[in-house]
Coordinates of C-alpha atoms in Angstrom, one line a residue:
Chain A
M1 CA -23.3 -175.6 -146.7
I2 CA -24.1 -175.0 -150.4
V3 CA -21.3 -173.2 -152.2
I4 CA -22.3 -173.8 -155.8
N5 CA -25.9 -173.1 -156.7
A6 CA -26.9 -173.3 -160.4
K7 CA -30.6 -172.4 -160.9
N8 CA -32.4 -173.2 -164.1
I9 CA -29.3 -172.9 -166.2
S10 CA -29.7 -173.0 -170.0
K11 CA -27.2 -172.4 -172.6
T12 CA -28.0 -172.1 -176.3
Y13 CA -25.3 -171.6 -178.9
N14 CA -26.2 -169.9 -182.3
P15 CA -29.6 -168.8 -181.0
D16 CA -30.3 -166.9 -184.2
K17 CA -29.1 -169.5 -186.8
V18 CA -29.2 -173.1 -185.9
P19 CA -29.7 -173.2 -182.2
V20 CA -27.8 -175.8 -180.2
H21 CA -29.1 -176.3 -176.7
A22 CA -26.0 -177.3 -174.7
L23 CA -27.7 -177.0 -171.3
N24 CA -31.4 -177.3 -170.7
H25 CA -32.8 -175.9 -167.4
V26 CA -30.1 -177.4 -165.2
N27 CA -30.5 -177.1 -161.4
L28 CA -27.5 -178.1 -159.3
E29 CA -26.4 -177.6 -155.7
I30 CA -22.9 -178.5 -154.5
K31 CA -21.8 -178.4 -150.9
K32 CA -18.5 -177.2 -149.6
G33 CA -15.7 -179.7 -149.8
E34 CA -17.5 -182.0 -152.2
F35 CA -15.4 -184.1 -154.7
T36 CA -17.8 -184.2 -157.6
A37 CA -17.5 -185.6 -161.1
I38 CA -19.8 -184.5 -163.9
V39 CA -20.0 -187.2 -166.5
G40 CA -21.8 -187.9 -169.7
P41 CA -21.2 -188.6 -173.4
S42 CA -19.5 -186.1 -175.7
G43 CA -21.8 -183.1 -176.3
S44 CA -23.9 -183.7 -173.2
G45 CA -22.9 -180.3 -171.8
K46 CA -20.3 -181.2 -169.2
S47 CA -17.7 -178.7 -170.2
T48 CA -20.3 -176.0 -170.8
L49 CA -21.7 -176.5 -167.3
L50 CA -18.2 -176.4 -165.8
N51 CA -17.4 -173.2 -167.8
I52 CA -20.5 -171.5 -166.6
I53 CA -19.8 -172.6 -163.0
G54 CA -16.3 -171.1 -163.5
G55 CA -17.5 -167.8 -164.9
L56 CA -15.7 -168.5 -168.2
D57 CA -19.0 -168.6 -170.1
V58 CA -22.4 -167.0 -169.3
P59 CA -25.7 -168.8 -169.3
T60 CA -28.4 -167.9 -171.8
E61 CA -30.9 -168.3 -168.9
G62 CA -30.7 -168.9 -165.2
T63 CA -28.4 -167.8 -162.4
I64 CA -25.3 -169.2 -160.9
E65 CA -24.2 -168.5 -157.4
L66 CA -20.7 -169.3 -156.1
G67 CA -20.1 -168.8 -152.4
G68 CA -23.4 -166.9 -152.2
E69 CA -22.6 -164.5 -155.0
D70 CA -24.6 -164.4 -158.2
I71 CA -21.7 -164.4 -160.7
S72 CA -24.0 -164.3 -163.7
K73 CA -24.5 -160.6 -163.1
F74 CA -20.8 -159.9 -162.9
S75 CA -19.0 -157.8 -165.4
D76 CA -16.0 -159.2 -167.3
N77 CA -13.5 -157.5 -164.9
E78 CA -15.4 -158.7 -161.9
L79 CA -15.4 -162.2 -163.2
I80 CA -11.7 -162.1 -163.8
D81 CA -11.2 -160.9 -160.3
F82 CA -13.6 -163.5 -158.8
R83 CA -11.8 -166.3 -160.6
L84 CA -8.4 -165.0 -159.4
K85 CA -9.6 -165.0 -155.8
H86 CA -11.9 -168.0 -155.6
I87 CA -11.4 -170.4 -158.4
G88 CA -8.6 -172.7 -159.5
F89 CA -8.7 -174.2 -162.9
V90 CA -7.1 -177.5 -164.2
F91 CA -7.4 -177.9 -167.9
Q92 CA -7.2 -181.0 -170.1
A93 CA -4.2 -179.6 -171.9
Y94 CA -2.4 -178.5 -168.7
N95 CA -2.1 -175.0 -170.0
L96 CA 0.9 -173.8 -168.2
I97 CA 2.6 -170.7 -169.3
P98 CA 5.2 -172.1 -171.6
V99 CA 7.9 -169.5 -170.9
L100 CA 7.8 -169.9 -167.1
T101 CA 9.3 -172.6 -165.0
A102 CA 7.2 -174.9 -162.8
E103 CA 8.0 -172.7 -159.9
E104 CA 7.2 -169.5 -161.7
N105 CA 3.9 -170.9 -163.1
V106 CA 2.7 -171.7 -159.5
E107 CA 4.0 -168.4 -158.2
F108 CA 2.4 -166.4 -161.0
I109 CA -1.2 -166.7 -159.6
M110 CA 0.0 -165.4 -156.2
L111 CA 1.8 -162.6 -157.9
L112 CA -1.5 -161.6 -159.6
Q113 CA -3.0 -161.7 -156.1
K114 CA -0.2 -159.3 -155.0
Q115 CA 1.0 -161.7 -152.2
S116 CA 4.3 -160.9 -150.7
E117 CA 7.4 -162.6 -152.1
K118 CA 8.1 -164.5 -149.0
D119 CA 4.6 -166.0 -148.9
R120 CA 4.7 -166.7 -152.6
K121 CA 8.0 -168.6 -152.3
A122 CA 6.9 -170.6 -149.3
R123 CA 3.6 -171.6 -150.8
T124 CA 5.2 -172.5 -154.1
V125 CA 7.7 -174.8 -152.5
E126 CA 5.0 -176.3 -150.3
L127 CA 2.7 -177.1 -153.2
L128 CA 5.4 -178.4 -155.5
T129 CA 6.6 -180.6 -152.7
K130 CA 3.1 -181.9 -152.2
V131 CA 2.7 -182.8 -155.9
G132 CA 6.2 -184.4 -155.8
L133 CA 7.9 -181.9 -158.1
K134 CA 10.2 -180.1 -155.8
D135 CA 13.2 -181.3 -157.7
Q136 CA 11.7 -180.2 -161.0
M137 CA 10.9 -176.6 -159.9
N138 CA 13.2 -174.9 -162.4
R139 CA 12.1 -176.8 -165.4
R140 CA 9.9 -175.3 -168.1
P141 CA 6.7 -177.1 -169.2
S142 CA 8.4 -178.4 -172.3
E143 CA 10.9 -180.2 -170.1
L144 CA 8.2 -182.0 -168.1
S145 CA 6.1 -185.0 -168.9
G146 CA 2.3 -184.7 -169.4
G147 CA 1.7 -186.1 -165.9
Q148 CA 4.2 -183.7 -164.3
Q149 CA 2.7 -180.8 -166.2
Q150 CA -0.7 -181.6 -164.9
R151 CA 0.6 -181.9 -161.4
V152 CA 2.1 -178.4 -161.7
A153 CA -1.3 -177.3 -163.1
V154 CA -2.9 -178.7 -159.9
A155 CA -0.4 -176.9 -157.8
R156 CA -1.1 -173.7 -159.7
A157 CA -4.8 -174.2 -159.2
L158 CA -4.3 -174.5 -155.5
A159 CA -1.8 -171.8 -155.1
S160 CA -4.3 -169.0 -154.4
K161 CA -6.0 -171.2 -151.8
P162 CA -9.3 -171.1 -153.9
E163 CA -12.6 -172.3 -152.6
F164 CA -13.3 -174.1 -155.9
I165 CA -11.2 -176.2 -158.1
L166 CA -12.7 -176.8 -161.5
A167 CA -11.1 -179.5 -163.7
D168 CA -12.1 -180.1 -167.3
E169 CA -11.1 -183.6 -168.2
P170 CA -7.9 -183.4 -166.2
T171 CA -6.8 -187.0 -166.9
A172 CA -7.7 -187.1 -170.6
N173 CA -4.1 -186.9 -171.8
L174 CA -2.5 -188.9 -169.0
D175 CA -1.4 -192.5 -168.8
S176 CA -2.8 -194.7 -166.1
H177 CA 0.0 -194.3 -163.6
S178 CA 0.0 -190.5 -163.9
T179 CA -3.8 -190.5 -163.6
A180 CA -3.7 -192.6 -160.4
T181 CA -1.0 -190.3 -158.9
L182 CA -2.9 -187.2 -159.9
L183 CA -6.2 -188.5 -158.5
D184 CA -4.6 -189.5 -155.2
M185 CA -3.0 -186.1 -154.9
M186 CA -6.2 -184.2 -155.6
A187 CA -8.2 -186.3 -153.2
N188 CA -5.6 -185.7 -150.6
M189 CA -5.7 -182.0 -151.2
N190 CA -9.4 -182.0 -151.2
E191 CA -9.3 -183.4 -147.7
K192 CA -6.4 -181.2 -146.4
E193 CA -7.1 -177.9 -148.2
G194 CA -10.9 -178.2 -147.9
A195 CA -11.5 -176.9 -151.5
T196 CA -14.5 -178.0 -153.4
F197 CA -13.5 -180.1 -156.5
V198 CA -15.7 -180.4 -159.6
F199 CA -14.5 -182.4 -162.6
S200 CA -15.9 -183.0 -166.0
T201 CA -14.7 -186.4 -167.1
H202 CA -15.1 -189.5 -169.2
D203 CA -12.5 -191.3 -167.3
Q204 CA -13.8 -194.2 -165.2
R205 CA -10.9 -194.0 -162.8
V206 CA -11.9 -190.4 -162.0
I207 CA -15.5 -191.5 -161.7
D208 CA -14.5 -194.3 -159.3
K209 CA -12.7 -191.8 -157.1
A210 CA -15.5 -189.2 -157.0
R211 CA -17.8 -189.0 -154.0
R212 CA -20.6 -187.6 -156.0
V213 CA -21.3 -188.3 -159.7
I214 CA -23.7 -186.1 -161.7
T215 CA -24.6 -187.5 -165.1
L216 CA -25.6 -185.2 -168.0
E217 CA -27.3 -186.2 -171.2
D218 CA -28.5 -183.8 -173.9
G219 CA -27.9 -180.9 -171.5
K220 CA -30.0 -182.3 -168.7
I221 CA -29.1 -183.9 -165.4
V222 CA -30.2 -187.5 -165.7
S223 CA -28.7 -188.8 -162.5
D224 CA -27.1 -187.5 -159.3
E225 CA -25.4 -190.1 -157.2
V226 CA -23.9 -189.4 -153.9
R227 CA -21.6 -192.2 -152.6
Chain B
M1 CA 7.7 -161.1 -163.6
L2 CA 5.7 -159.4 -166.4
L3 CA 9.0 -158.2 -167.8
L4 CA 10.5 -161.7 -167.6
I5 CA 7.5 -163.3 -169.3
A6 CA 7.6 -160.6 -172.0
W7 CA 11.3 -161.1 -172.6
R8 CA 11.0 -164.9 -172.7
N9 CA 7.9 -164.6 -175.0
I10 CA 9.8 -162.7 -177.7
W11 CA 12.4 -165.5 -177.8
R12 CA 9.8 -168.3 -178.1
N13 CA 10.1 -168.1 -181.8
K14 CA 13.7 -167.1 -182.3
R15 CA 13.7 -167.1 -186.1
R16 CA 10.6 -164.9 -186.3
T17 CA 12.0 -162.5 -183.7
L18 CA 15.3 -162.3 -185.5
I19 CA 13.6 -161.5 -188.8
T20 CA 11.5 -158.8 -187.1
L21 CA 14.6 -157.4 -185.4
A22 CA 16.4 -157.4 -188.7
S23 CA 13.6 -155.6 -190.5
I24 CA 13.4 -152.9 -187.8
G25 CA 17.2 -152.7 -187.6
F26 CA 17.5 -152.4 -191.4
A27 CA 14.9 -149.6 -191.4
V28 CA 16.8 -147.7 -188.7
F29 CA 20.1 -148.4 -190.3
F30 CA 19.0 -147.1 -193.6
A31 CA 17.2 -144.1 -192.1
C32 CA 20.2 -143.2 -190.0
I33 CA 22.5 -143.3 -193.1
M34 CA 20.0 -141.2 -195.1
Q35 CA 19.4 -138.7 -192.3
S36 CA 23.1 -138.4 -191.5
M37 CA 23.8 -137.5 -195.2
Q38 CA 20.9 -135.1 -195.2
L39 CA 21.9 -133.3 -192.0
G40 CA 25.6 -133.5 -192.9
S41 CA 24.9 -131.7 -196.2
Y42 CA 22.7 -129.1 -194.5
E43 CA 25.4 -128.5 -191.9
R44 CA 27.9 -128.0 -194.7
M45 CA 25.4 -125.9 -196.6
I46 CA 24.8 -123.6 -193.6
E47 CA 28.5 -123.5 -192.8
N48 CA 29.3 -122.6 -196.4
A49 CA 26.5 -119.9 -196.5
V50 CA 27.6 -118.5 -193.2
R51 CA 31.3 -118.4 -194.3
F52 CA 30.4 -117.2 -197.7
Y53 CA 29.2 -113.9 -196.5
T54 CA 26.6 -113.5 -193.8
G55 CA 28.3 -115.0 -190.7
H56 CA 26.3 -116.8 -188.0
I57 CA 24.8 -113.5 -186.6
Q58 CA 24.8 -109.9 -187.8
V59 CA 24.3 -106.8 -185.7
H60 CA 22.8 -103.8 -187.5
E61 CA 21.4 -100.4 -186.6
K62 CA 17.7 -101.1 -186.0
G63 CA 15.8 -100.9 -189.3
Y64 CA 18.8 -101.5 -191.5
W65 CA 17.8 -104.9 -192.8
D66 CA 14.5 -103.6 -194.1
D67 CA 15.9 -100.4 -195.5
K68 CA 19.6 -101.0 -196.4
T69 CA 20.8 -97.4 -196.6
L70 CA 23.9 -95.8 -195.2
D71 CA 21.7 -93.6 -193.0
N72 CA 20.8 -96.7 -191.1
S73 CA 24.4 -97.5 -190.4
L74 CA 25.6 -98.0 -186.8
E75 CA 28.5 -96.4 -184.9
V76 CA 31.2 -98.9 -184.0
T77 CA 31.6 -97.7 -180.4
E78 CA 34.0 -99.1 -177.8
S79 CA 31.0 -100.2 -175.7
L80 CA 29.6 -102.2 -178.6
Q81 CA 32.9 -103.8 -179.4
T82 CA 33.4 -104.7 -175.7
K83 CA 30.0 -106.3 -175.5
L84 CA 30.7 -108.4 -178.7
S85 CA 34.1 -109.4 -177.5
G86 CA 32.6 -110.6 -174.2
E87 CA 30.7 -113.4 -176.0
A88 CA 32.4 -116.7 -175.1
D89 CA 31.5 -118.5 -178.3
L90 CA 32.5 -115.6 -180.6
S91 CA 35.4 -116.5 -182.9
A92 CA 35.5 -113.1 -184.7
Y93 CA 33.4 -110.1 -185.7
V94 CA 33.7 -108.5 -189.0
P95 CA 32.7 -104.9 -189.6
R96 CA 31.4 -104.0 -193.1
I97 CA 30.1 -101.1 -195.1
E98 CA 27.9 -102.1 -198.0
S99 CA 26.5 -99.7 -200.5
F100 CA 26.2 -99.1 -204.2
A101 CA 28.3 -96.8 -206.3
L102 CA 29.0 -96.1 -210.0
A103 CA 32.4 -97.4 -211.1
S104 CA 34.1 -96.2 -214.2
H105 CA 37.2 -97.1 -216.1
G106 CA 37.9 -95.2 -219.2
T107 CA 34.7 -94.8 -221.1
L108 CA 33.0 -97.7 -219.3
T109 CA 30.7 -97.3 -216.3
K110 CA 28.8 -99.9 -214.2
G111 CA 26.9 -100.0 -210.9
V112 CA 28.8 -101.9 -208.3
L113 CA 28.3 -103.1 -204.8
V114 CA 31.1 -101.5 -202.7
N115 CA 32.2 -103.4 -199.7
G116 CA 34.3 -101.7 -197.1
I117 CA 36.1 -104.4 -195.2
D118 CA 38.8 -105.1 -192.6
P119 CA 40.9 -107.3 -195.0
I120 CA 42.3 -109.6 -192.2
K121 CA 39.0 -110.1 -190.4
E122 CA 37.1 -110.5 -193.7
T123 CA 39.3 -113.3 -195.0
G124 CA 39.1 -114.9 -191.6
L125 CA 35.3 -115.2 -192.1
T126 CA 34.9 -115.6 -195.9
D127 CA 38.3 -116.6 -197.1
L128 CA 38.2 -113.7 -199.5
Q129 CA 41.9 -113.9 -200.0
G130 CA 41.4 -117.4 -201.4
K131 CA 39.2 -116.0 -204.2
I132 CA 42.0 -114.0 -205.7
V133 CA 42.5 -115.1 -209.3
E134 CA 44.8 -112.3 -210.4
G135 CA 46.9 -109.7 -208.5
Q136 CA 47.0 -109.6 -204.8
Y137 CA 44.9 -109.2 -201.7
L138 CA 43.8 -105.9 -200.3
S139 CA 46.4 -104.5 -197.9
T140 CA 46.9 -100.7 -198.4
P141 CA 44.5 -97.8 -198.3
G142 CA 43.6 -96.6 -201.8
D143 CA 43.5 -100.1 -203.2
I144 CA 40.4 -102.0 -204.6
M145 CA 39.7 -105.6 -205.5
I146 CA 36.9 -106.4 -208.0
G147 CA 35.0 -109.4 -209.3
E148 CA 36.2 -111.1 -212.5
G149 CA 33.0 -110.3 -214.3
L150 CA 33.3 -106.6 -213.4
S151 CA 36.9 -106.6 -214.5
T152 CA 36.0 -108.1 -217.8
Y153 CA 33.1 -105.6 -218.3
L154 CA 35.2 -102.5 -217.4
K155 CA 38.2 -103.9 -219.2
A156 CA 40.2 -103.1 -216.1
A157 CA 43.0 -105.2 -214.7
P158 CA 45.3 -105.0 -211.7
G159 CA 47.3 -101.8 -211.9
D160 CA 44.5 -99.8 -213.5
T161 CA 42.6 -97.1 -211.6
L162 CA 38.9 -97.2 -211.0
V163 CA 36.8 -94.2 -210.2
L164 CA 33.8 -94.5 -207.8
I165 CA 31.0 -92.0 -207.5
S166 CA 28.1 -92.4 -205.1
Q167 CA 26.0 -90.7 -202.4
G168 CA 27.4 -90.9 -198.9
Y169 CA 26.0 -90.8 -195.4
H170 CA 23.2 -88.3 -195.0
G171 CA 23.4 -87.4 -198.7
A172 CA 27.0 -86.3 -198.8
N173 CA 28.8 -86.5 -202.1
A174 CA 31.1 -89.5 -202.5
A175 CA 33.9 -89.7 -205.1
G176 CA 37.2 -91.4 -205.1
K177 CA 39.7 -93.2 -207.2
Y178 CA 41.3 -96.6 -206.3
R179 CA 44.0 -98.7 -207.7
I180 CA 42.9 -102.2 -208.7
V181 CA 45.2 -104.7 -206.9
G182 CA 43.3 -107.9 -207.6
T183 CA 40.4 -109.7 -209.2
L184 CA 38.2 -112.2 -207.5
K185 CA 36.4 -115.3 -208.6
F186 CA 32.9 -115.8 -207.2
P187 CA 30.6 -118.7 -207.7
T188 CA 27.7 -116.5 -208.8
Q189 CA 27.8 -114.3 -211.9
E190 CA 25.9 -111.6 -210.1
M191 CA 28.6 -111.2 -207.5
S192 CA 31.3 -111.5 -210.0
A193 CA 29.9 -108.7 -212.1
Q194 CA 29.1 -106.4 -209.1
A195 CA 31.5 -106.9 -206.2
A196 CA 34.2 -104.4 -205.3
Y197 CA 36.2 -104.4 -202.1
I198 CA 38.0 -101.5 -200.5
M199 CA 39.5 -101.0 -197.0
L200 CA 36.9 -100.2 -194.3
S201 CA 38.7 -96.9 -193.5
D202 CA 38.6 -96.0 -197.2
A203 CA 34.8 -96.7 -197.3
Q204 CA 34.3 -94.7 -194.1
Y205 CA 36.1 -91.8 -195.7
F206 CA 34.5 -92.3 -199.2
F207 CA 30.9 -92.4 -197.8
N208 CA 31.7 -89.8 -195.2
M209 CA 30.8 -92.0 -192.2
P210 CA 33.8 -92.2 -189.9
N211 CA 33.8 -95.0 -187.3
R212 CA 30.5 -96.3 -188.7
A213 CA 29.6 -99.6 -190.4
T214 CA 26.4 -100.9 -192.0
S215 CA 26.8 -104.4 -190.3
L216 CA 28.9 -106.4 -188.0
A217 CA 29.0 -110.0 -189.1
L218 CA 29.8 -112.5 -186.2
L219 CA 31.5 -115.8 -186.7
L220 CA 30.9 -118.2 -183.9
D221 CA 32.9 -121.3 -182.9
N222 CA 29.9 -123.5 -184.0
S223 CA 26.4 -123.1 -185.3
E224 CA 24.9 -124.7 -182.1
A225 CA 25.9 -121.6 -180.2
V226 CA 23.8 -119.3 -182.4
P227 CA 20.6 -119.3 -180.3
G228 CA 22.5 -118.7 -177.1
V229 CA 24.7 -115.9 -178.4
K230 CA 21.8 -114.2 -180.1
A231 CA 19.7 -114.3 -176.9
D232 CA 22.6 -113.0 -174.9
L233 CA 23.3 -110.1 -177.4
T234 CA 19.6 -109.2 -177.6
S235 CA 19.6 -108.9 -173.8
K236 CA 22.9 -107.0 -173.7
L237 CA 22.3 -104.5 -176.5
D238 CA 19.7 -101.8 -176.6
T239 CA 17.1 -103.3 -179.0
A240 CA 15.7 -99.8 -179.7
V241 CA 19.1 -99.0 -181.4
Y242 CA 20.4 -102.3 -182.7
E243 CA 18.9 -105.4 -184.4
V244 CA 20.5 -108.8 -183.9
M245 CA 19.7 -111.3 -186.6
D246 CA 20.8 -114.9 -187.0
W247 CA 21.6 -116.7 -190.2
K248 CA 18.1 -118.1 -190.4
E249 CA 16.7 -114.6 -190.6
L250 CA 19.4 -113.4 -192.8
M251 CA 19.0 -116.2 -195.3
P252 CA 15.3 -117.3 -195.2
E253 CA 15.5 -118.8 -198.7
L254 CA 18.3 -121.2 -197.5
V255 CA 16.1 -122.2 -194.5
Q256 CA 13.2 -122.8 -196.8
S257 CA 15.2 -124.9 -199.3
I258 CA 16.6 -127.0 -196.4
E259 CA 13.0 -127.4 -195.1
I260 CA 11.7 -128.5 -198.5
D261 CA 14.6 -130.9 -199.0
Y262 CA 14.2 -132.2 -195.5
A263 CA 10.5 -132.8 -196.0
S264 CA 11.1 -134.7 -199.3
G265 CA 13.7 -136.8 -197.4
R266 CA 11.2 -137.5 -194.7
I267 CA 8.6 -138.7 -197.2
M268 CA 11.1 -141.2 -198.5
L269 CA 11.8 -142.3 -195.0
Y270 CA 8.1 -142.6 -194.2
V271 CA 7.7 -144.8 -197.3
L272 CA 10.5 -147.0 -196.0
Y273 CA 8.9 -147.0 -192.5
A274 CA 5.5 -147.9 -193.9
I275 CA 6.9 -150.9 -195.7
I276 CA 8.6 -152.1 -192.6
A277 CA 5.6 -151.3 -190.5
F278 CA 3.4 -153.7 -192.4
G279 CA 6.0 -156.4 -191.8
I280 CA 6.0 -155.7 -188.1
F281 CA 2.3 -155.6 -188.1
G282 CA 2.2 -159.0 -189.6
T283 CA 4.5 -160.3 -186.9
F284 CA 2.4 -158.8 -184.2
L285 CA -0.7 -160.3 -185.6
M286 CA 0.9 -163.7 -185.7
M287 CA 2.1 -163.3 -182.2
T288 CA -1.4 -162.4 -181.1
N289 CA -3.4 -165.0 -183.1
E290 CA -1.3 -168.0 -182.3
R291 CA -1.4 -167.2 -178.6
Q292 CA -5.2 -166.7 -178.3
Y293 CA -5.5 -170.0 -176.4
E294 CA -2.8 -168.9 -174.1
F295 CA -4.4 -165.6 -173.5
G296 CA -7.6 -167.4 -172.8
V297 CA -5.9 -169.4 -170.1
M298 CA -4.4 -166.3 -168.6
L299 CA -7.7 -164.7 -168.5
S300 CA -9.3 -167.8 -167.0
I301 CA -6.8 -168.0 -164.2
G302 CA -7.4 -164.3 -163.3
M303 CA -5.0 -162.2 -165.2
K304 CA -6.6 -158.8 -165.9
R305 CA -6.8 -157.7 -169.5
R306 CA -4.9 -154.5 -168.9
L307 CA -2.1 -156.5 -167.4
M308 CA -2.1 -158.8 -170.4
Q309 CA -2.1 -155.9 -172.8
G310 CA 0.7 -154.4 -170.8
M311 CA 2.7 -157.7 -171.2
L312 CA 2.0 -157.7 -175.0
L313 CA 3.0 -154.0 -175.2
L314 CA 6.2 -154.7 -173.3
E315 CA 7.0 -157.5 -175.8
I316 CA 6.4 -155.1 -178.7
I317 CA 8.4 -152.3 -177.2
M318 CA 11.2 -154.7 -176.4
L319 CA 11.3 -155.8 -180.0
A320 CA 11.2 -152.2 -181.2
V321 CA 13.9 -151.1 -178.8
L322 CA 16.1 -154.1 -179.7
G323 CA 15.6 -153.4 -183.4
V324 CA 16.4 -149.7 -183.0
V325 CA 19.6 -150.5 -181.0
M326 CA 20.7 -153.0 -183.5
G327 CA 20.1 -150.6 -186.4
I328 CA 22.0 -147.8 -184.5
I329 CA 24.9 -150.1 -183.6
A330 CA 25.2 -151.2 -187.2
A331 CA 25.0 -147.7 -188.6
S332 CA 27.3 -145.9 -186.0
P333 CA 30.7 -147.2 -187.2
I334 CA 29.8 -146.5 -190.8
L335 CA 28.6 -143.0 -190.0
A336 CA 31.6 -142.3 -187.9
Y337 CA 33.9 -143.5 -190.7
F338 CA 32.2 -141.3 -193.3
Y339 CA 32.0 -138.4 -190.8
L340 CA 35.8 -138.5 -190.6
N341 CA 36.3 -139.5 -194.3
P342 CA 33.5 -137.8 -196.3
I343 CA 32.8 -139.3 -199.7
H344 CA 34.5 -137.2 -202.4
V345 CA 32.4 -136.7 -205.5
G346 CA 34.0 -136.5 -208.9
G347 CA 33.2 -135.4 -212.4
E348 CA 30.6 -132.8 -213.3
M349 CA 29.1 -132.9 -209.8
A350 CA 32.4 -132.0 -208.3
Q351 CA 32.7 -129.1 -210.7
A352 CA 29.2 -127.9 -209.8
Y353 CA 30.1 -128.0 -206.1
E354 CA 33.3 -126.1 -206.7
K355 CA 31.5 -123.5 -208.8
M356 CA 29.2 -122.9 -205.8
G357 CA 32.3 -122.4 -203.7
M358 CA 31.7 -125.7 -201.9
E359 CA 34.1 -128.6 -201.3
P360 CA 33.1 -131.5 -203.6
I361 CA 32.3 -133.9 -200.7
L362 CA 29.2 -135.6 -199.3
P363 CA 29.5 -134.9 -195.6
F364 CA 27.9 -137.0 -192.9
S365 CA 26.5 -135.8 -189.6
L366 CA 26.8 -137.5 -186.2
A367 CA 24.3 -135.1 -184.6
P368 CA 22.2 -136.9 -181.9
E369 CA 19.0 -136.3 -183.9
V370 CA 20.3 -138.6 -186.6
F371 CA 19.8 -141.5 -184.1
V372 CA 17.1 -140.0 -181.8
N373 CA 14.7 -139.2 -184.6
Q374 CA 14.8 -142.8 -185.9
A375 CA 14.4 -144.2 -182.5
Q376 CA 11.4 -142.0 -181.9
V377 CA 9.7 -142.7 -185.2
V378 CA 10.2 -146.5 -185.0
L379 CA 9.0 -146.6 -181.4
V380 CA 5.9 -144.6 -182.2
M381 CA 5.2 -146.6 -185.3
T382 CA 5.6 -149.8 -183.5
I383 CA 3.3 -148.7 -180.7
L384 CA 0.8 -147.7 -183.4
M385 CA 1.1 -151.1 -185.0
A386 CA 0.4 -152.6 -181.5
I387 CA -3.0 -151.0 -181.2
Y388 CA -4.8 -153.6 -183.2
P389 CA -3.3 -156.6 -181.3
L390 CA -3.9 -154.9 -178.0
W391 CA -7.5 -154.3 -179.1
I392 CA -7.9 -157.9 -180.0
V393 CA -6.7 -158.9 -176.5
G394 CA -9.0 -156.4 -175.0
K395 CA -12.0 -157.9 -176.8
L396 CA -11.0 -161.5 -176.4
K397 CA -13.8 -163.8 -175.3
V398 CA -12.3 -166.3 -172.8
I399 CA -14.4 -169.2 -173.9
K400 CA -13.8 -168.6 -177.6
A401 CA -10.1 -168.2 -176.9
L402 CA -10.0 -171.5 -175.0
R403 CA -11.7 -173.2 -177.9
S404 CA -9.3 -171.8 -180.5

């Protein structure tokens, strides 16, 4: 079942001055539960594509459907709501809320979703246990290592039980051990939670782990390999 | 949790928060001191004016205030006195007859303002006895006290006799002679040159108006009770016969001068607030700009803009409230001290105060509005300063913020 359907997506920055074509008529279909890596050199359009898929950016041309809904027509508020309900993000720089503890960071998403306190607490403990940080629940991001912070970020991304997890260079700031741990954990969660994972990455270790690798160059898909 | 995030956010940069709090606190502290002095001096000014002559409230025959003639005097009936005495906040009521007469001593004649008074009640309100500079206070029918200026003009001293000629109630002839028992010192030359005091019973006889008075001046326990007592009396007395006026109506020029002074004080305060406001605005801008990326992340994970603006507003309000509380806490003991121990002024200023019949002190007020006004102004100002940062958050582009 196709859950991400990008049709003829183009993105041009500075169209009136010096136009930069970040994406050029990209067509992409991703099925439910896929573990996909988008790779390519810097400036190839990986992050732009991921941002458009996640509703963080809008395409200059084309449409993007997530779970059958054309999000390119959504208003700003509708997009925020859609992201809250359906998408989990993992960023390169972890991007946890610095004033909240690991536990509160994970719980925060569920609070925005207005889940009951009981459900929130249970899900938080479950996820932090899964990412191996149950003992670090009360620590703030500044008291955690980069790898630990990224694991909290993954737990946060999964907290709302999203259908899509979008990760922009999630291992870029991690050492090899943390990268391996994080990848195993995400692969495991992909199998158990059934969420569709899409990464943008340069990291060969991530590429090796992916079951589908889409390569972008100059804003175009140049290869699409399913393993 | 929003409250928790907001609270923790303001302490992310402790030094900046403390500087912001200090600037808000300083503004409130300074404003409280200024306003306390202002209100304190107004309270004293009102109290002095009230005790100087008018009282807090006056009851007249209807129409007397616009046309001050004896024909507009009122009858001091038992019923009227009972109604006045029934007022809980009433300290005393002072009946008076005020009219003009021609006073002569030897070959000298001058127009005077004759005040028929109850000596004990009058001194209870205006401390008239304390104004005696020569002779003694009024105590016996047939006696008269006059201002120092009048005494000098008529070349009359205690022991001399003064003849008064006037027109009485309903055009009756009025003539009488009175023995000067004392001279009085007044802060204004006008009063000093015109004022003459005789017993109320003498005035009633002189003006041929038994059991009547031109006004009843009421002294209350405190000036806060004025609106209540006035409203009560207005409802109890027949307003077709009587008029009940408070000190604001009796002394509109005093109200006006207080309002003008208050307005100039407010302008100074607003200048102070404006300076502080720009400092606060700078802090808010920094708070907003350096967290654009964080706001971008919050938007991307699904936090609604309104919620984020609410969080930012909470942070701003917390800062303002903390600053206000700090300012009030710092100002309170100082104000309490000066309220109990007013600053005594010396030199020429003290003489000027005394000349006006005022104690030479700078009184402070602990009225709630000293604190409430500052809190309101700072909170409103802070919220106004917050509009721009909130607008920035409202317009923030997620992708731009994430790239910042």
